[in-house]
Amino acid sequence: MSFREKSTWVMTAVMLLSGLFYMMSALPYPGSPVMETVVPYVLLVIVLSVAGQVVLAIRSPDEARAPLDERERLVVDRAGYWGGVILAAAIVLAGIAYVVAPNGNMLFHHAVLALIVAQIAQYIMQIALLRRAL
Amino acid sequence: MSKRPPITNRVKELREANGGLSQAALGEAVGVTRQTIIAIEQGRYSPSLETSFRIARLFGVGLEDVFGWEGD
């Protein structure tokens, strides 16, 4: 498994775990102030991401320093495109939900969840493309 | 995206003919990862023109000695 794939697996796990944490924090009180949910979530993402990437870099320092090669760049671009499409669709859904139930805090939570879902989808697509060549 | 490119190559053959150069060493020499060399050898990825030239020059052969069109 390439370093890039390992790194993407780590980020997928981070986004899944932190997304679960966010949902568990936000779902019981969907209309409550957002900062109490978002700040711990952002801190958790930062800590887990940095810790995961540091561990990977210590285990394979040469690979960690190497820039993306031409195939990996294509994979990242293609997965990024589809991640953007998913994000746009999810944000539209969040907007529709706001029209149905106009609550600004809920709109914010939906937008954050859209970001999380799109990011996870992007990472999963990256892994699939890295494994299939392109 | 999943369609296999119609380009054949002799990278593995040339690697073995050149003292069994490893995929990692070839990748390092031409500026790509070992996984990209594997994908090229298996015909799952067509390298850029620049990488194709780098591979051909490393083995001291012409581009068409390394890459070909399927069916030709």
Coordinates of N, CA and C in Angstrom, one line a residue:
Chain A
M1 N 0.8 -1.2 0.0 CA 0.0 0.0 0.0 C 0.9 1.2 0.0
S2 N 0.6 2.2 -0.9 CA 1.4 3.4 -1.0 C 1.2 4.3 0.2
F3 N 2.1 5.2 0.4 CA 2.0 6.2 1.5 C 0.7 7.0 1.4
R4 N 0.5 7.4 0.1 CA -0.7 8.2 -0.1 C -2.0 7.5 0.3
E5 N -2.0 6.2 0.0 CA -3.2 5.4 0.3 C -3.4 5.3 1.8
K6 N -2.3 5.0 2.5 CA -2.3 4.9 4.0 C -2.8 6.3 4.6
S7 N -2.2 7.4 4.0 CA -2.6 8.7 4.5 C -4.1 8.9 4.3
T8 N -4.6 8.5 3.2 CA -6.0 8.7 2.9 C -6.9 7.8 3.8
W9 N -6.5 6.6 4.1 CA -7.2 5.8 5.0 C -7.3 6.4 6.4
V10 N -6.1 7.0 6.8 CA -6.1 7.7 8.1 C -7.1 8.8 8.1
M11 N -7.1 9.6 7.1 CA -8.0 10.8 7.0 C -9.5 10.3 6.9
T12 N -9.7 9.2 6.3 CA -11.1 8.7 6.2 C -11.6 8.3 7.6
A13 N -10.7 7.6 8.3 CA -11.0 7.2 9.7 C -11.3 8.4 10.6
V14 N -10.4 9.4 10.4 CA -10.5 10.6 11.2 C -11.9 11.3 10.9
M15 N -12.3 11.4 9.7 CA -13.5 12.0 9.3 C -14.7 11.2 9.8
L16 N -14.6 9.9 9.7 CA -15.7 9.0 10.2 C -15.9 9.2 11.7
L17 N -14.8 9.1 12.4 CA -14.9 9.2 13.9 C -15.4 10.5 14.3
S18 N -14.8 11.6 13.7 CA -15.1 12.9 14.2 C -16.6 13.2 13.7
G19 N -17.0 12.7 12.5 CA -18.3 12.9 12.0 C -19.4 12.3 13.0
L20 N -19.0 11.1 13.4 CA -19.9 10.4 14.4 C -20.0 11.2 15.7
F21 N -18.9 11.7 16.1 CA -18.8 12.6 17.3 C -19.7 13.8 17.1
Y22 N -19.6 14.4 15.9 CA -20.4 15.6 15.7 C -21.9 15.3 15.7
M23 N -22.3 14.2 15.0 CA -23.7 13.8 15.0 C -24.2 13.5 16.4
M24 N -23.4 12.8 17.2 CA -23.8 12.4 18.5 C -24.0 13.7 19.4
S25 N -23.2 14.7 19.1 CA -23.3 16.0 19.8 C -24.5 16.8 19.3
A26 N -24.7 16.8 18.0 CA -25.7 17.7 17.4 C -27.1 17.2 17.4
L27 N -27.2 15.9 17.2 CA -28.6 15.3 17.0 C -29.5 15.4 18.2
P28 N -29.0 15.3 19.4 CA -30.0 15.4 20.5 C -30.6 16.8 20.7
Y29 N -29.8 17.8 20.2 CA -30.2 19.2 20.3 C -30.0 20.0 19.0
P30 N -30.8 19.6 18.0 CA -30.5 20.2 16.6 C -30.7 21.7 16.5
G31 N -31.5 22.3 17.4 CA -31.6 23.7 17.3 C -30.8 24.5 18.2
S32 N -29.9 23.9 19.0 CA -29.1 24.5 20.0 C -28.0 25.3 19.4
P33 N -27.3 26.3 20.1 CA -26.2 27.1 19.6 C -25.1 26.2 19.0
V34 N -24.6 26.6 17.9 CA -23.7 25.7 17.1 C -22.3 25.7 17.7
M35 N -21.8 26.7 18.3 CA -20.4 26.8 18.8 C -20.0 25.7 19.7
E36 N -21.0 25.3 20.6 CA -20.7 24.2 21.5 C -20.4 22.9 20.9
T37 N -20.9 22.7 19.7 CA -20.7 21.5 18.9 C -19.5 21.6 18.0
V38 N -19.4 22.8 17.4 CA -18.4 22.9 16.3 C -17.0 23.0 16.9
V39 N -16.8 23.8 17.9 CA -15.5 24.0 18.5 C -14.8 22.7 18.9
P40 N -15.5 21.8 19.7 CA -14.9 20.5 20.0 C -14.6 19.7 18.8
Y41 N -15.6 19.7 17.8 CA -15.4 19.0 16.6 C -14.2 19.4 15.8
V42 N -14.0 20.7 15.6 CA -12.8 21.2 14.9 C -11.5 20.8 15.6
L43 N -11.5 20.9 16.9 CA -10.3 20.6 17.7 C -10.0 19.1 17.5
L44 N -11.1 18.2 17.6 CA -10.9 16.8 17.4 C -10.3 16.5 16.1
V45 N -10.8 17.1 15.0 CA -10.3 16.8 13.7 C -8.9 17.2 13.6
I46 N -8.5 18.4 14.1 CA -7.1 18.8 14.0 C -6.2 17.9 14.8
V47 N -6.6 17.5 16.0 CA -5.7 16.7 16.8 C -5.5 15.3 16.2
L48 N -6.7 14.7 15.8 CA -6.6 13.3 15.2 C -5.8 13.3 13.8
S49 N -6.1 14.4 13.0 CA -5.4 14.4 11.7 C -3.9 14.6 11.9
V50 N -3.5 15.5 12.8 CA -2.1 15.8 13.0 C -1.4 14.5 13.6
A51 N -2.1 13.9 14.6 CA -1.5 12.7 15.2 C -1.3 11.6 14.2
G52 N -2.4 11.4 13.4 CA -2.3 10.3 12.4 C -1.2 10.5 11.4
Q53 N -1.1 11.7 10.9 CA -0.1 12.0 9.8 C 1.3 12.0 10.4
V54 N 1.5 12.4 11.6 CA 2.8 12.4 12.3 C 3.2 10.9 12.4
V55 N 2.3 10.1 12.9 CA 2.7 8.7 13.0 C 3.1 8.1 11.7
L56 N 2.3 8.4 10.6 CA 2.7 7.9 9.3 C 4.0 8.4 8.8
A57 N 4.2 9.7 9.1 CA 5.5 10.3 8.6 C 6.7 9.7 9.3
I58 N 6.5 9.4 10.6 CA 7.6 8.8 11.4 C 8.0 7.4 10.8
R59 N 6.9 6.7 10.5 CA 7.1 5.3 10.0 C 7.7 5.3 8.6
S60 N 7.4 6.3 7.7 CA 7.9 6.3 6.4 C 8.3 7.7 6.0
P61 N 9.4 8.2 6.6 CA 9.8 9.6 6.4 C 10.1 10.0 4.9
D62 N 10.7 9.1 4.2 CA 11.1 9.4 2.8 C 9.8 9.5 1.9
E63 N 8.9 8.6 2.1 CA 7.7 8.6 1.3 C 6.8 9.9 1.7
A64 N 6.9 10.2 3.0 CA 6.1 11.4 3.5 C 6.6 12.7 2.8
R65 N 7.9 12.7 2.6 CA 8.5 13.9 2.1 C 8.3 14.1 0.5
A66 N 8.1 12.9 -0.1 CA 8.0 12.9 -1.6 C 6.7 13.6 -2.0
P67 N 6.8 14.4 -3.1 CA 5.6 15.0 -3.6 C 4.7 14.0 -4.3
L68 N 3.5 14.4 -4.6 CA 2.6 13.5 -5.3 C 3.2 13.3 -6.7
D69 N 3.0 12.1 -7.2 CA 3.5 11.8 -8.6 C 2.3 12.1 -9.5
E70 N 2.6 11.9 -10.9 CA 1.6 12.3 -11.8 C 0.2 11.6 -11.7
R71 N 0.3 10.3 -11.4 CA -0.9 9.5 -11.2 C -1.7 9.9 -10.0
E72 N -0.9 10.1 -8.9 CA -1.6 10.5 -7.6 C -2.2 11.9 -7.8
R73 N -1.6 12.8 -8.5 CA -2.2 14.1 -8.8 C -3.5 14.0 -9.5
L74 N -3.6 13.1 -10.5 CA -4.8 12.9 -11.3 C -5.9 12.3 -10.4
V75 N -5.5 11.4 -9.5 CA -6.4 10.8 -8.6 C -7.0 11.8 -7.6
V76 N -6.1 12.7 -7.1 CA -6.6 13.7 -6.1 C -7.5 14.7 -6.8
D77 N -7.2 15.1 -8.1 CA -8.0 16.0 -8.8 C -9.4 15.4 -9.1
R78 N -9.4 14.2 -9.6 CA -10.7 13.5 -9.9 C -11.6 13.3 -8.7
A79 N -10.9 12.9 -7.6 CA -11.7 12.6 -6.4 C -12.2 14.0 -5.9
G80 N -11.4 15.0 -6.0 CA -11.8 16.4 -5.6 C -13.0 16.9 -6.3
Y81 N -13.0 16.6 -7.6 CA -14.1 17.1 -8.5 C -15.4 16.4 -8.0
W82 N -15.4 15.1 -7.8 CA -16.6 14.4 -7.3 C -17.0 14.8 -5.9
G83 N -16.0 15.0 -5.0 CA -16.3 15.5 -3.7 C -17.0 16.9 -3.7
G84 N -16.6 17.7 -4.7 CA -17.2 19.0 -4.9 C -18.7 18.9 -5.3
V85 N -18.9 17.9 -6.2 CA -20.3 17.7 -6.7 C -21.2 17.2 -5.6
I86 N -20.6 16.3 -4.8 CA -21.4 15.8 -3.6 C -21.7 16.9 -2.6
L87 N -20.7 17.7 -2.4 CA -20.8 18.9 -1.4 C -21.9 19.8 -1.9
A88 N -21.9 20.1 -3.2 CA -22.9 21.0 -3.8 C -24.3 20.5 -3.6
A89 N -24.5 19.2 -4.0 CA -25.8 18.5 -3.8 C -26.2 18.5 -2.4
A90 N -25.3 18.2 -1.5 CA -25.7 18.2 0.0 C -26.1 19.6 0.5
I91 N -25.4 20.6 0.0 CA -25.7 22.0 0.4 C -27.1 22.4 -0.1
V92 N -27.4 22.0 -1.3 CA -28.7 22.2 -1.9 C -29.8 21.6 -1.0
L93 N -29.5 20.3 -0.6 CA -30.5 19.6 0.3 C -30.6 20.3 1.6
A94 N -29.5 20.8 2.1 CA -29.6 21.6 3.4 C -30.4 22.9 3.2
G95 N -30.3 23.5 2.0 CA -31.1 24.7 1.8 C -32.6 24.4 1.7
I96 N -32.9 23.2 1.0 CA -34.3 22.8 1.0 C -34.8 22.5 2.4
A97 N -34.0 21.8 3.2 CA -34.4 21.5 4.6 C -34.7 22.8 5.3
Y98 N -33.9 23.9 5.0 CA -34.1 25.2 5.7 C -35.4 25.8 5.3
V99 N -35.8 25.6 4.0 CA -37.1 26.2 3.5 C -38.3 25.5 4.3
V100 N -38.1 24.2 4.4 CA -39.1 23.4 5.1 C -39.2 23.7 6.6
A101 N -38.0 23.8 7.2 CA -38.0 24.1 8.7 C -37.0 25.2 8.9
P102 N -37.4 26.4 8.9 CA -36.4 27.6 8.9 C -35.8 27.7 10.3
N103 N -34.7 27.1 10.5 CA -33.9 27.2 11.7 C -32.5 27.3 11.4
G104 N -31.9 28.5 11.7 CA -30.5 28.8 11.2 C -29.5 27.9 11.8
N105 N -29.7 27.5 13.1 CA -28.7 26.5 13.7 C -28.8 25.2 13.0
M106 N -30.0 24.7 12.6 CA -30.1 23.5 11.9 C -29.4 23.5 10.5
L107 N -29.6 24.7 9.9 CA -29.0 24.9 8.6 C -27.5 24.8 8.7
F108 N -26.9 25.4 9.8 CA -25.5 25.3 10.0 C -25.0 23.8 10.2
H109 N -25.8 23.1 11.0 CA -25.4 21.7 11.3 C -25.5 20.9 10.0
H110 N -26.5 21.1 9.2 CA -26.7 20.4 7.9 C -25.5 20.7 7.0
A111 N -25.1 22.0 7.0 CA -23.9 22.4 6.1 C -22.6 21.7 6.6
V112 N -22.4 21.6 7.9 CA -21.3 20.9 8.4 C -21.3 19.4 8.1
L113 N -22.5 18.9 8.2 CA -22.6 17.4 7.9 C -22.4 17.2 6.4
A114 N -22.8 18.2 5.6 CA -22.6 18.1 4.1 C -21.1 18.1 3.8
L115 N -20.4 19.0 4.5 CA -18.9 19.0 4.4 C -18.3 17.7 4.8
I116 N -18.7 17.1 5.9 CA -18.2 15.8 6.4 C -18.4 14.7 5.4
V117 N -19.7 14.6 4.9 CA -20.1 13.6 4.0 C -19.3 13.7 2.7
A118 N -19.2 14.9 2.2 CA -18.4 15.2 0.9 C -17.0 14.8 1.1
Q119 N -16.4 15.1 2.2 CA -15.0 14.8 2.5 C -14.7 13.3 2.5
I120 N -15.6 12.6 3.2 CA -15.5 11.2 3.3 C -15.6 10.5 2.0
A121 N -16.6 11.0 1.2 CA -16.8 10.5 -0.2 C -15.5 10.7 -1.0
Q122 N -15.0 11.9 -0.9 CA -13.7 12.2 -1.6 C -12.6 11.3 -1.3
Y123 N -12.4 11.0 0.0 CA -11.3 10.1 0.5 C -11.6 8.7 0.0
I124 N -12.8 8.2 0.0 CA -13.1 6.9 -0.4 C -12.9 6.8 -1.9
M125 N -13.2 7.8 -2.7 CA -13.0 7.8 -4.1 C -11.5 7.8 -4.4
Q126 N -10.7 8.5 -3.6 CA -9.3 8.5 -3.8 C -8.7 7.1 -3.6
I127 N -9.1 6.5 -2.5 CA -8.6 5.1 -2.2 C -9.0 4.2 -3.4
A128 N -10.2 4.3 -3.9 CA -10.7 3.4 -5.0 C -9.8 3.7 -6.2
L129 N -9.6 4.9 -6.5 CA -8.8 5.3 -7.7 C -7.4 4.9 -7.6
L130 N -6.8 5.1 -6.4 CA -5.4 4.7 -6.2 C -5.2 3.2 -6.4
R131 N -6.3 2.4 -6.0 CA -6.2 0.9 -6.1 C -6.4 0.5 -7.5
R132 N -7.3 1.2 -8.2 CA -7.6 0.8 -9.6 C -6.6 1.3 -10.6
A133 N -5.7 2.1 -10.2 CA -4.7 2.8 -11.1 C -5.3 4.1 -11.4
L134 N -6.4 4.2 -12.1 CA -7.1 5.5 -12.3 C -8.5 5.3 -12.9
Chain B
M1 N -13.2 5.7 -17.2 CA -12.2 5.7 -16.2 C -11.7 4.2 -15.9
S2 N -12.6 3.3 -15.9 CA -12.2 1.9 -15.6 C -11.7 1.2 -16.9
K3 N -11.9 1.9 -18.1 CA -11.5 1.2 -19.3 C -10.0 1.2 -19.4
R4 N -9.5 0.0 -19.8 CA -8.0 -0.1 -19.9 C -7.5 0.6 -21.1
P5 N -6.4 1.4 -20.9 CA -5.9 2.1 -22.1 C -5.3 1.2 -23.1
P6 N -5.5 1.5 -24.4 CA -5.1 0.6 -25.5 C -3.6 0.6 -25.8
I7 N -2.8 0.9 -24.7 CA -1.3 1.0 -24.9 C -0.6 -0.1 -24.2
T8 N 0.2 -0.8 -25.0 CA 1.0 -1.9 -24.4 C 2.4 -1.4 -24.0
N9 N 3.1 -2.1 -23.2 CA 4.4 -1.7 -22.8 C 5.3 -2.9 -22.5
R10 N 6.6 -2.7 -22.6 CA 7.6 -3.7 -22.2 C 8.4 -3.3 -21.0
V11 N 7.8 -2.5 -20.1 CA 8.6 -2.0 -19.0 C 9.2 -3.1 -18.1
K12 N 8.3 -4.1 -17.8 CA 8.7 -5.2 -17.0 C 9.9 -6.0 -17.6
E13 N 9.7 -6.2 -18.9 CA 10.7 -7.0 -19.7 C 12.1 -6.2 -19.7
L14 N 12.0 -4.9 -19.9 CA 13.2 -4.1 -19.9 C 13.9 -4.0 -18.5
R15 N 13.0 -4.0 -17.6 CA 13.5 -3.9 -16.2 C 14.3 -5.2 -15.9
E16 N 13.7 -6.3 -16.2 CA 14.4 -7.6 -16.0 C 15.6 -7.7 -16.8
A17 N 15.6 -7.2 -18.0 CA 16.8 -7.3 -18.9 C 17.9 -6.4 -18.4
N18 N 17.6 -5.4 -17.6 CA 18.6 -4.5 -17.1 C 19.0 -4.8 -15.6
G19 N 19.4 -6.0 -15.4 CA 19.9 -6.4 -14.1 C 18.8 -6.5 -13.1
G20 N 17.6 -6.7 -13.5 CA 16.5 -6.9 -12.5 C 16.2 -5.7 -11.7
L21 N 16.3 -4.5 -12.4 CA 16.0 -3.3 -11.7 C 14.6 -3.4 -11.0
S22 N 14.6 -2.9 -9.8 CA 13.3 -3.1 -9.0 C 12.3 -2.0 -9.4
Q23 N 11.1 -2.3 -9.2 CA 10.0 -1.3 -9.5 C 10.2 0.0 -8.7
A24 N 10.6 -0.1 -7.5 CA 10.9 1.0 -6.6 C 12.0 1.9 -7.2
A25 N 13.1 1.2 -7.6 CA 14.3 1.9 -8.2 C 13.9 2.6 -9.5
L26 N 13.2 1.9 -10.3 CA 12.7 2.5 -11.6 C 11.9 3.7 -11.3
G27 N 10.9 3.6 -10.4 CA 10.1 4.7 -10.0 C 10.8 5.9 -9.5
E28 N 11.8 5.6 -8.7 CA 12.6 6.7 -8.1 C 13.4 7.4 -9.2
A29 N 13.9 6.6 -10.2 CA 14.7 7.1 -11.3 C 13.9 8.0 -12.2
V30 N 12.7 7.7 -12.4 CA 11.9 8.5 -13.3 C 10.9 9.4 -12.6
G31 N 10.9 9.4 -11.3 CA 10.1 10.4 -10.6 C 8.6 10.0 -10.3
V32 N 8.3 8.7 -10.2 CA 7.0 8.3 -9.8 C 7.1 7.2 -8.7
T33 N 5.9 6.9 -8.1 CA 6.0 5.9 -7.1 C 6.0 4.5 -7.6
R34 N 6.4 3.5 -6.7 CA 6.4 2.1 -7.1 C 5.0 1.7 -7.6
Q35 N 4.0 2.2 -7.0 CA 2.6 1.8 -7.3 C 2.3 2.3 -8.8
T36 N 2.8 3.4 -9.2 CA 2.6 3.9 -10.5 C 3.3 3.0 -11.5
I37 N 4.5 2.6 -11.2 CA 5.2 1.6 -12.1 C 4.4 0.3 -12.2
I38 N 3.9 -0.2 -11.1 CA 3.1 -1.4 -11.1 C 1.9 -1.2 -12.0
A39 N 1.2 0.0 -11.9 CA 0.0 0.2 -12.7 C 0.4 0.3 -14.2
I40 N 1.6 0.9 -14.5 CA 2.0 1.0 -15.9 C 2.3 -0.4 -16.4
E41 N 3.0 -1.2 -15.7 CA 3.3 -2.6 -16.1 C 2.1 -3.4 -16.4
Q42 N 1.1 -3.2 -15.5 CA -0.1 -4.0 -15.7 C -1.1 -3.4 -16.7
G43 N -0.7 -2.3 -17.3 CA -1.5 -1.7 -18.4 C -2.7 -1.0 -17.9
R44 N -2.7 -0.7 -16.6 CA -3.9 0.0 -16.0 C -3.7 1.5 -16.0
Y45 N -2.5 2.0 -16.3 CA -2.3 3.4 -16.4 C -1.3 3.8 -17.5
S46 N -1.7 4.8 -18.3 CA -0.8 5.3 -19.3 C 0.0 6.5 -18.8
P47 N 1.3 6.3 -18.7 CA 2.1 7.5 -18.2 C 2.1 8.7 -19.1
S48 N 2.5 9.8 -18.5 CA 2.6 11.0 -19.3 C 3.7 10.9 -20.3
L49 N 3.8 11.7 -21.3 CA 4.8 11.7 -22.3 C 6.2 11.9 -21.7
E50 N 6.3 12.8 -20.7 CA 7.5 13.0 -20.0 C 8.0 11.8 -19.3
T51 N 7.2 11.1 -18.6 CA 7.6 9.9 -17.9 C 7.9 8.8 -18.9
S52 N 7.2 8.7 -20.0 CA 7.5 7.7 -21.0 C 8.9 7.9 -21.5
F53 N 9.2 9.1 -21.8 CA 10.6 9.4 -22.3 C 11.6 9.1 -21.3
R54 N 11.3 9.4 -20.0 CA 12.3 9.2 -18.9 C 12.6 7.7 -18.9
I55 N 11.5 6.9 -19.0 CA 11.7 5.4 -18.9 C 12.5 4.9 -20.1
A56 N 12.1 5.4 -21.3 CA 12.8 4.9 -22.5 C 14.3 5.3 -22.4
R57 N 14.6 6.6 -22.0 CA 16.0 7.0 -21.9 C 16.8 6.3 -20.9
L58 N 16.1 5.9 -19.8 CA 16.8 5.2 -18.7 C 17.3 3.8 -19.2
F59 N 16.5 3.2 -20.1 CA 16.8 1.9 -20.6 C 17.7 2.1 -21.9
G60 N 17.8 3.3 -22.4 CA 18.7 3.5 -23.6 C 18.0 3.0 -24.9
V61 N 16.7 3.1 -24.9 CA 16.0 2.7 -26.1 C 15.0 3.8 -26.5
G62 N 14.4 3.6 -27.7 CA 13.4 4.6 -28.2 C 12.1 4.4 -27.5
L63 N 11.2 5.4 -27.7 CA 9.9 5.4 -27.1 C 9.1 4.2 -27.6
E64 N 9.2 3.9 -28.9 CA 8.4 2.8 -29.5 C 8.9 1.4 -29.1
D65 N 10.1 1.4 -28.6 CA 10.7 0.1 -28.1 C 10.1 -0.2 -26.7
V66 N 9.5 0.8 -26.1 CA 8.9 0.6 -24.7 C 7.4 0.5 -24.8
F67 N 6.8 1.4 -25.6 CA 5.4 1.5 -25.7 C 4.9 1.2 -27.1
G68 N 3.7 0.6 -27.1 CA 3.1 0.3 -28.4 C 1.6 0.5 -28.4
W69 N 1.0 0.4 -29.5 CA -0.5 0.5 -29.6 C -1.1 -0.9 -29.7
E70 N -2.1 -1.2 -28.9 CA -2.6 -2.6 -28.9 C -3.1 -3.0 -30.3
G71 N -2.6 -4.1 -30.7 CA -3.1 -4.6 -32.1 C -2.0 -4.3 -33.1
D72 N -1.1 -3.4 -32.9 CA -0.1 -3.1 -33.9 C 1.0 -4.2 -33.9

